[in-house]
Coordinates of C-alpha atoms and ligand atoms in Angstrom, one line a residue:
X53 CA 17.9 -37.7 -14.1
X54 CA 16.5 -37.4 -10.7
X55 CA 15.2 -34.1 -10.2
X56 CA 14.0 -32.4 -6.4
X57 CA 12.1 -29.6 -5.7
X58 CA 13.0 -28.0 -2.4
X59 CA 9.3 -25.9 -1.6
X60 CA 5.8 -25.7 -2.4
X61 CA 5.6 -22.2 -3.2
X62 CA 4.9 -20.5 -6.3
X63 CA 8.2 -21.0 -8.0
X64 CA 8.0 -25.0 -7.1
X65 CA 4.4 -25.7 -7.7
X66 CA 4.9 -23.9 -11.4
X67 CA 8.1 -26.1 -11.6
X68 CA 6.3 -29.0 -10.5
X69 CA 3.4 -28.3 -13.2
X70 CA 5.4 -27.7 -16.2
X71 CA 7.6 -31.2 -15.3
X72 CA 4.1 -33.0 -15.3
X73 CA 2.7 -31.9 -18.7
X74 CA 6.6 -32.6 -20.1
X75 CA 6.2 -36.3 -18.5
X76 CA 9.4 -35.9 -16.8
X77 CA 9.1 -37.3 -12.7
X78 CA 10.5 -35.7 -9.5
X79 CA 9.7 -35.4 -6.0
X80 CA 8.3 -31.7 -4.5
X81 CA 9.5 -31.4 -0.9
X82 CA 7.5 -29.0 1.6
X83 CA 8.8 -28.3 4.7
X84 CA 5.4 -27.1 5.8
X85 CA 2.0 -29.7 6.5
X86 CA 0.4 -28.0 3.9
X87 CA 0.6 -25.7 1.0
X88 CA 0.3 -22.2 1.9
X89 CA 0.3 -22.7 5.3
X90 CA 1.1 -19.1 6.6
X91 CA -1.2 -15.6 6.7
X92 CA -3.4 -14.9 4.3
X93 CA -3.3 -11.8 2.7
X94 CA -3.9 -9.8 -0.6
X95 CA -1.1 -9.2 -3.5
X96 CA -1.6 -8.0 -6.8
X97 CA 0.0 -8.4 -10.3
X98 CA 0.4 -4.8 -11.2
X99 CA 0.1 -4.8 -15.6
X100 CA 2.7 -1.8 -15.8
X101 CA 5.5 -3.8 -13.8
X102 CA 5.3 -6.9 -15.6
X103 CA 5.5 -5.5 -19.2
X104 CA 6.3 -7.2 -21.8
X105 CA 3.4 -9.2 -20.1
X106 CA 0.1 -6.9 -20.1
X107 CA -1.9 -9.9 -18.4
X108 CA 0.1 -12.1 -16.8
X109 CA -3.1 -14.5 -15.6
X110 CA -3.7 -14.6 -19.2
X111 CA -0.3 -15.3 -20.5
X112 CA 0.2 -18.2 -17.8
X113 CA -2.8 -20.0 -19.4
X114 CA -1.7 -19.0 -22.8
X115 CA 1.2 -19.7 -23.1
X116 CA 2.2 -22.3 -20.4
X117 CA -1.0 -24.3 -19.1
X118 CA -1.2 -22.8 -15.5
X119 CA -4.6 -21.8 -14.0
X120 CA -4.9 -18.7 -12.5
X121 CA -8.1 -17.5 -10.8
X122 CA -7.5 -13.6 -9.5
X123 CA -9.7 -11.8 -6.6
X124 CA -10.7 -8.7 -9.0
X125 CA -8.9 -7.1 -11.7
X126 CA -7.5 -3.9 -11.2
X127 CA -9.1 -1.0 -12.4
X128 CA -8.7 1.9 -10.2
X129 CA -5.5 3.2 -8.2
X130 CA -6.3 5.9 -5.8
X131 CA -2.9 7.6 -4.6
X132 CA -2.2 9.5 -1.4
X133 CA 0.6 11.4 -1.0
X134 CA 1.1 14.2 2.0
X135 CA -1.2 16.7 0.2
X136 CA -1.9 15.5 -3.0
X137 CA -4.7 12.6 -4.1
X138 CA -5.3 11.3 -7.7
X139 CA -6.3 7.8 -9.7
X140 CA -4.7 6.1 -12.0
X141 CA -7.7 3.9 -13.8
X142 CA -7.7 1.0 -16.8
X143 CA -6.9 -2.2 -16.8
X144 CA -4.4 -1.9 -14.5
X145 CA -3.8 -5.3 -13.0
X146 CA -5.1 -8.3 -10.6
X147 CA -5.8 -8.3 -6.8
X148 CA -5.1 -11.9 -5.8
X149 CA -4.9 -14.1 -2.1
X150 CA -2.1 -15.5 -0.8
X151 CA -1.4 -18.2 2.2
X152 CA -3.8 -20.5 3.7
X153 CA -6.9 -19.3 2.3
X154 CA -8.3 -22.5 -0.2
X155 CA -8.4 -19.6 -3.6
X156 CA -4.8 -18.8 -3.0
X157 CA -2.2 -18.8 -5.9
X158 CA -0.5 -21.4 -4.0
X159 CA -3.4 -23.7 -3.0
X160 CA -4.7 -23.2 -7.1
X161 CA -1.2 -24.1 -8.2
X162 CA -1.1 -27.4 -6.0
X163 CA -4.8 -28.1 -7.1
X164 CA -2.8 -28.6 -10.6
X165 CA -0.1 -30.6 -9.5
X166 CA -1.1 -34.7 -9.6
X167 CA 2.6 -35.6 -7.7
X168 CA 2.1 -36.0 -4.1
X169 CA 4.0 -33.6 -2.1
X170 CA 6.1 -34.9 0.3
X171 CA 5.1 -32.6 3.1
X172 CA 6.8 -31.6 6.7
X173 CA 9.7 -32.6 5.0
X174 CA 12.8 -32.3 7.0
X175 CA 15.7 -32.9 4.5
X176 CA 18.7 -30.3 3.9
X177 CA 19.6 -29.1 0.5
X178 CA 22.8 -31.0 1.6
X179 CA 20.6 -34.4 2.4
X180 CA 18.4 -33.6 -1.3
X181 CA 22.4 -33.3 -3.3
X182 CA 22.8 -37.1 -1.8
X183 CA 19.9 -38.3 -3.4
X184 CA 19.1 -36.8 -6.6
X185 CA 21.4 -35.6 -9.5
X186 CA 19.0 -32.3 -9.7
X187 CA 17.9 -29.7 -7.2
X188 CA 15.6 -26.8 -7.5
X189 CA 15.4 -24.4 -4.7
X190 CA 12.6 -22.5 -4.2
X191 CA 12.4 -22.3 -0.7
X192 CA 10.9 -18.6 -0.7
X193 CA 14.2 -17.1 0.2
X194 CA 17.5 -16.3 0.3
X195 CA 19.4 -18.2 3.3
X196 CA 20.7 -21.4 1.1
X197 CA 20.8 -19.4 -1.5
X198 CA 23.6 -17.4 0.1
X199 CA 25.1 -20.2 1.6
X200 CA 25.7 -21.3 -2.0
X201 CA 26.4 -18.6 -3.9
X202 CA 27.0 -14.9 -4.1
X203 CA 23.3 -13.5 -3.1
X204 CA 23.5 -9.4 -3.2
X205 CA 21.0 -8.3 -0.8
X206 CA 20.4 -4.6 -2.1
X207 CA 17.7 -4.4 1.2
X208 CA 15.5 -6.0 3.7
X209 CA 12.2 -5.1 4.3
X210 CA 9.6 -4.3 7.2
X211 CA 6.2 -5.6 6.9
X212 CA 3.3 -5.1 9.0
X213 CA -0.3 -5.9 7.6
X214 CA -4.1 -6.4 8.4
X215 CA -7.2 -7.8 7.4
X216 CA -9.7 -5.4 7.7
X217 CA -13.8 -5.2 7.4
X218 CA -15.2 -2.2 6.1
X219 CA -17.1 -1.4 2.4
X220 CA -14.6 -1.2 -0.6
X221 CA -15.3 -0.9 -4.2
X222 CA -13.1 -4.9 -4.9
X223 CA -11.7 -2.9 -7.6
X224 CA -10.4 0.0 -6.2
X225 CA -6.7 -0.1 -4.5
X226 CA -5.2 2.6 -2.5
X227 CA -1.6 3.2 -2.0
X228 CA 0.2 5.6 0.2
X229 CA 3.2 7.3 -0.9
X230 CA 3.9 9.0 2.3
X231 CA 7.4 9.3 4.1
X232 CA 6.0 9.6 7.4
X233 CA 3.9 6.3 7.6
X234 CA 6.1 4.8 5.2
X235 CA 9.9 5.4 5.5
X236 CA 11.2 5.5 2.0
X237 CA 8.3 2.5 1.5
X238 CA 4.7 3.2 0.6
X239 CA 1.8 1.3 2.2
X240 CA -1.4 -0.1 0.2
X241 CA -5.1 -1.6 0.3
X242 CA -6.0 -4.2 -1.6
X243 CA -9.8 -5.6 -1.0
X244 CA -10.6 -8.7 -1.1
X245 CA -14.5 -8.6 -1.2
X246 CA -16.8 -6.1 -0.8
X247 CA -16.4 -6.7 2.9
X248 CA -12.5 -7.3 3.4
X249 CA -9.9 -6.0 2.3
X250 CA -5.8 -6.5 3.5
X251 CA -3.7 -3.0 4.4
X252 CA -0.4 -3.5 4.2
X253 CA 2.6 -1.1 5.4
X254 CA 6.2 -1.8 3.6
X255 CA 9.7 -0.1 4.2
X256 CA 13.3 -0.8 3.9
X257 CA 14.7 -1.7 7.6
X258 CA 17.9 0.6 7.0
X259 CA 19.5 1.3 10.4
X260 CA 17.9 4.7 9.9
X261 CA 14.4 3.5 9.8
X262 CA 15.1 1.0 12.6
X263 CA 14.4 4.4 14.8
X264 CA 10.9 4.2 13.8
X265 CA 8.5 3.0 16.3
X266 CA 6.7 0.4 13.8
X267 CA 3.9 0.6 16.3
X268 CA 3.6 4.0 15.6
X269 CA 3.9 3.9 12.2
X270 CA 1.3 1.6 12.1
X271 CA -1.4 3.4 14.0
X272 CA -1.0 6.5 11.9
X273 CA -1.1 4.3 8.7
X274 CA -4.6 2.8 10.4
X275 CA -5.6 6.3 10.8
X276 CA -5.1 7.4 7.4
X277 CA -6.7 4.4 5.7
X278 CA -9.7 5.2 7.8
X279 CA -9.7 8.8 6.8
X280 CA -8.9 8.8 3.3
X281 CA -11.3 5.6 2.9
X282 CA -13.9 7.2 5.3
X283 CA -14.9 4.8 7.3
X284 CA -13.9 3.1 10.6
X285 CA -12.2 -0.2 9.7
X286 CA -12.0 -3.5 11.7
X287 CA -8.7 -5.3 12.0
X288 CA -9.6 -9.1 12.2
X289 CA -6.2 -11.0 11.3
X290 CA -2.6 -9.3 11.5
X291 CA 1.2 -10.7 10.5
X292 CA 4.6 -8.6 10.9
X293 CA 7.7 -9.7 8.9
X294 CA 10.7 -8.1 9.6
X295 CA 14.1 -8.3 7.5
X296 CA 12.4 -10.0 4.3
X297 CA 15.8 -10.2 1.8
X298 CA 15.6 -8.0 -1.8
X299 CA 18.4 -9.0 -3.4
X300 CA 19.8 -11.3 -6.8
X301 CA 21.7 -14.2 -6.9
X302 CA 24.9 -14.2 -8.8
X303 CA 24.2 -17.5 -10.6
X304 CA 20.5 -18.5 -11.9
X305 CA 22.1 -22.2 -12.2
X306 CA 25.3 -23.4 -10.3
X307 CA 25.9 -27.5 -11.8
X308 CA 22.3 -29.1 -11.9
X309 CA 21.0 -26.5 -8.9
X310 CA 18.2 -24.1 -10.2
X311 CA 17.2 -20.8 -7.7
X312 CA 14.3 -20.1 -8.6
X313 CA 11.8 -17.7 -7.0
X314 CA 12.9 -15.3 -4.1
X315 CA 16.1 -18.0 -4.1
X316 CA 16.9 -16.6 -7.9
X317 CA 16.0 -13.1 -7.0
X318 CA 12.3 -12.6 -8.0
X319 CA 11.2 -9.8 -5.8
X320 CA 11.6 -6.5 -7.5
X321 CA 13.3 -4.0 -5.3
X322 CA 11.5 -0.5 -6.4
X323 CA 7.9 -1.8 -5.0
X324 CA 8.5 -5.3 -3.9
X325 CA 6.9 -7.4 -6.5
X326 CA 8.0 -10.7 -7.4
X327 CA 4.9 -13.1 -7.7
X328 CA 4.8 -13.4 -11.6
X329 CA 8.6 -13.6 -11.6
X330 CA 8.7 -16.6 -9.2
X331 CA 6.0 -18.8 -11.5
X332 CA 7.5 -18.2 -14.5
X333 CA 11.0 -18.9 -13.0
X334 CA 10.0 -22.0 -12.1
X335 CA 8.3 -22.7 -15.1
X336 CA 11.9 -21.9 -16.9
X337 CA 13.6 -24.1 -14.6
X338 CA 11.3 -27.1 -15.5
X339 CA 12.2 -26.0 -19.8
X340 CA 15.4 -26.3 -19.1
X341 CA 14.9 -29.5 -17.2
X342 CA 12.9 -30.9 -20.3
X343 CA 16.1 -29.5 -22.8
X344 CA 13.7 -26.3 -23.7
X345 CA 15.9 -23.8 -23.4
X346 CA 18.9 -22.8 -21.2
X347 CA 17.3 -21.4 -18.1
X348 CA 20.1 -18.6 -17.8
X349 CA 19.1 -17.2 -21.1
X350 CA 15.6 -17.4 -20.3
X351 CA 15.3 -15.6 -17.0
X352 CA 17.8 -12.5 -18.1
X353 CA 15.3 -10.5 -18.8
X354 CA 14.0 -10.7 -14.8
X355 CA 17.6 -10.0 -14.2
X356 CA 17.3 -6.7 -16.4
X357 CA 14.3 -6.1 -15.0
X358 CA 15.8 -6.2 -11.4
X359 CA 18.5 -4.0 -11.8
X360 CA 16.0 -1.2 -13.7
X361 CA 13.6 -1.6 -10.6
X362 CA 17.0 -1.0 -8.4
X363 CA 17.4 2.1 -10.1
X364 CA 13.6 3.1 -9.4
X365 CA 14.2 2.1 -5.5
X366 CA 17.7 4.1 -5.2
X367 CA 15.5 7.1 -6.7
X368 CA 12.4 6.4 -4.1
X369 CA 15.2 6.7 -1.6
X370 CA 16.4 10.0 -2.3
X371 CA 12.7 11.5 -2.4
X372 CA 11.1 13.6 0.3
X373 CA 7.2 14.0 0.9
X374 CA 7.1 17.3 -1.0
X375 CA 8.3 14.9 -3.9
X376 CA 6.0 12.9 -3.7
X377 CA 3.2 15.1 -3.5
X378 CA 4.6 16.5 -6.6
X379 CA 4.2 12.4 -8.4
X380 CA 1.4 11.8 -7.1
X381 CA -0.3 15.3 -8.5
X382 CA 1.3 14.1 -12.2
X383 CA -0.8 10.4 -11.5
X384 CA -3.9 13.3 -13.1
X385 CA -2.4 14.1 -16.6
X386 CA -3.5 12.6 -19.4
X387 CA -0.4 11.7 -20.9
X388 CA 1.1 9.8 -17.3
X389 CA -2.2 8.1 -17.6
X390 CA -1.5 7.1 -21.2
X391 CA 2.2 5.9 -20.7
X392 CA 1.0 3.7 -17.5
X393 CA -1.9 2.4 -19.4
X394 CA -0.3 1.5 -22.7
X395 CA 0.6 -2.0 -23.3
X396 CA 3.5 -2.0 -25.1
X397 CA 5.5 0.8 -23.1
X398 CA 7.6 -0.8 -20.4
X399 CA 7.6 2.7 -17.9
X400 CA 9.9 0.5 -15.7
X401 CA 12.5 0.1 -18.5
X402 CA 11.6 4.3 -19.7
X403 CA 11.9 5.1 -15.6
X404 CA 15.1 3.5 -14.9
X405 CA 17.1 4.9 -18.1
X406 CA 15.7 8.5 -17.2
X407 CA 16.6 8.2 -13.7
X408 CA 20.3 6.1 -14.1
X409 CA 22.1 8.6 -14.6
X410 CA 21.1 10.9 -11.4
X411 CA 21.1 7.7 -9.3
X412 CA 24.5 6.6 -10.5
Ligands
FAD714 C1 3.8 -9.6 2.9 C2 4.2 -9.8 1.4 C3 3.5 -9.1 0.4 C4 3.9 -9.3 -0.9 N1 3.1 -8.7 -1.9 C5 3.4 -8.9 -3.2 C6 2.5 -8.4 -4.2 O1 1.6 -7.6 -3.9 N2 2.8 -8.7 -5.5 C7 3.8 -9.5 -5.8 O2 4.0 -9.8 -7.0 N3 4.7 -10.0 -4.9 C8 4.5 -9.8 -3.6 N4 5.3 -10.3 -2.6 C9 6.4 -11.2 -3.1 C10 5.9 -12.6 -3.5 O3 5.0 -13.1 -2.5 C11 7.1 -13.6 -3.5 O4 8.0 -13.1 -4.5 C12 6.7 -15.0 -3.9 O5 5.8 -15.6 -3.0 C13 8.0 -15.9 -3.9 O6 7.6 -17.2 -4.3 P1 8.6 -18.4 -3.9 O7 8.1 -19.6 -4.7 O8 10.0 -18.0 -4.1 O9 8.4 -18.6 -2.4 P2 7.1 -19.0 -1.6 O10 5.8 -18.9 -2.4 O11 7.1 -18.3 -0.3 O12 7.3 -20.6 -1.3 C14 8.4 -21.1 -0.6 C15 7.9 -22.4 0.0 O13 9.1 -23.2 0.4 C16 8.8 -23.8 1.6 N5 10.1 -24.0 2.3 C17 10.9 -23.2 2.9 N6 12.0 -23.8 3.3 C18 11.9 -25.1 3.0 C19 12.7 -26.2 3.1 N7 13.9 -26.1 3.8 N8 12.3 -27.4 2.6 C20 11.1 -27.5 2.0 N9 10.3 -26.4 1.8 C21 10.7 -25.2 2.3 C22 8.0 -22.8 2.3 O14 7.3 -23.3 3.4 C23 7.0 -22.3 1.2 O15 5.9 -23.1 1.0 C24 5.0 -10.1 -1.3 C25 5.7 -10.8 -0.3 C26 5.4 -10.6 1.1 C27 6.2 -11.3 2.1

């Protein structure tokens, strides 16, 4: 067996990892010069929306040897809809950085990899299929993917983010549910210190919200932040994606090719999450690889998980501001607080089965 991995990313460095403490060789690709090598920015591992999994920095240790050091945890959400604030507070997650910074998940992952990475690496999945009897792609998206099998985009996403200084509390979050900033998206803060902190603005590019002037959208996003975290706020750093794929692939494993990561479908499409998905996919990739298990029986729950966060995006979709207010005033009671907070209810699974039917 001669096994590639095609990307240094999340879902290829936990790959890479797993295939190490198994014993079993491979060459890691990167087509990069170095691991991470894009923006930094913040991203967070929400507890609620990885259930089963209350603590996925935990379990990753736990359960599969893979060293995770987070920002903060989570402990406070503050919401702002149109007209309505609340906060959501427990244990409600993990602020972590991404990209080129040396504490992001990537760089901590290839810290744990001894394999050298064969970087700026040039070689087509077509080249890789020459050489080695088995290829995982975890190329942090979509386009071979597609090329290989059927990949159902359900959306593509706008992205325009900042580092910011100011004074934050490095535990408390914001997110803005609010149609007119965010088209059918929602936009966030996430410190990083005391000092710094990312702000991010998200929403599907739908040829309706394509009329949006992103510029616009932007500055009254900035302005909001400012108010609602009452203070004037210094952009220092700044990236813009445009057209980032949500979709699933049809096939987890096609022959000996594994997708894995945003190549298997990892981002979930209700709030764009996918960074525990992508580690653990590769980490179910590598199992299988070792004969552990069957790696389209082990990442069917991340399929079921998909399609019930699908339901929760169709549902986001048909919302208006006045809805939202309405959520966001519910984020007070007790009893929303509970359900969000308790470990063993899964209110992706609860949400999606409620909201099926009227979305179907
Ligand atoms: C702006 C933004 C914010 C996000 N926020 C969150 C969040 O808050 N929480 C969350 O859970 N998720 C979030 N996500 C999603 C999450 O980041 C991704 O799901 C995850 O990074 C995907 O991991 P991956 O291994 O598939 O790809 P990546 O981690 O992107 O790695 C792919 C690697 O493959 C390399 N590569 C590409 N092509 C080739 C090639 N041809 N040959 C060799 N190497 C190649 C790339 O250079 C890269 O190093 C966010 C995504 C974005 C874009």
């Amino acid at each position: 067996m001669k096994i590639a991995i095609m990307g240094a990313g999340l879902s290829g460095l936990a790959c890479a990892i797993t295939l190490e403490k198994h014993g079993v060789p491979f060459t890691i690709f990167e087509k990069r010069s170095q691991v991470g090598d894009r923006f930094v920015n913040g991203e967070a591992l929400i507890a609620a929306l990885t259930r089963p999994v209350n603590d996925p920095i935990a379990y990753l240790s736990e359960n599969h040897g893979i060293y995770l050091q987070a920002l903060s945890p989570m402990r406070h959400i503050l919401f702002f809809s149109e007209k309505e604030q609340s906060v959501l507070s427990g244990q409600l997650g993990f602020i972590n950085l991404r990209g080129r910074d040396s504490e992001s998940f990537e760089n901590q992952l290839f810290n744990q990899v001894k394999t050298p990475i064969r970087f700026n690496s040039e070689h087509s999945y077509e080249q890789l299929l020459q050489d080695y009897t088995h290829i995982v792609l975890a190329t942090g998206d979509a386009a071979y993917t597609s090329k290989i099998q059927d990949f159902q985009t359900d959306l593509t996403v706008t992205l325009k983010g900042a580092t910011v200084e100011g004074d934050f509390d490095r535990h408390k979050v914001g997110i803005w549910l609010n149609y007119d900033i965010a088209p059918q998206g929602y936009a966030f803060l996430l410190p990083y210190s005391e000092k710094e902190a990312c702000i991010t603005l998200a929403y599907p590019d739908y040829p309706a919200n394509r009329e949006f002037d992103l510029e616009k959208l932007w500055e009254n996003f900035y302005t909001l932040v400012c108010r609602d975290f009452n203070q004037p706020l210094h952009i220092t750093d700044s990236f813009e994606i445009t057209r980032y794929i949500i979709g699933l692939c049809e096939h987890p494993r096609i022959g000996n090719t594994f997708f894995v990561g945003n190549c298997f479908g990892a981002v979930m499409p209700g709030f764009g999450f996918g960074q525990f998905e992508s580690i653990m996919t590769g980490i179910y990739a590598a199992q299988d690889l070792c004969g552990l298990g069957h790696y389209s029986d082990l990442t069917q729950p991340f399929r079921e998980s998909y399609r019930n966060s699908l339901v929760l995006r169709r549902t986001l979709e048909r919302l208006n501001n006045s809805h939202l207010d309405s959520i966001v005033s519910l984020v007070h009671h007790n009893i929303v607080q509970k359900v969000l907070n308790h470990e063993r209810l899964n209110p992706l699974k609860l949400a999606s089965r409620l909201l099926r039917p009227w979305v179907n």
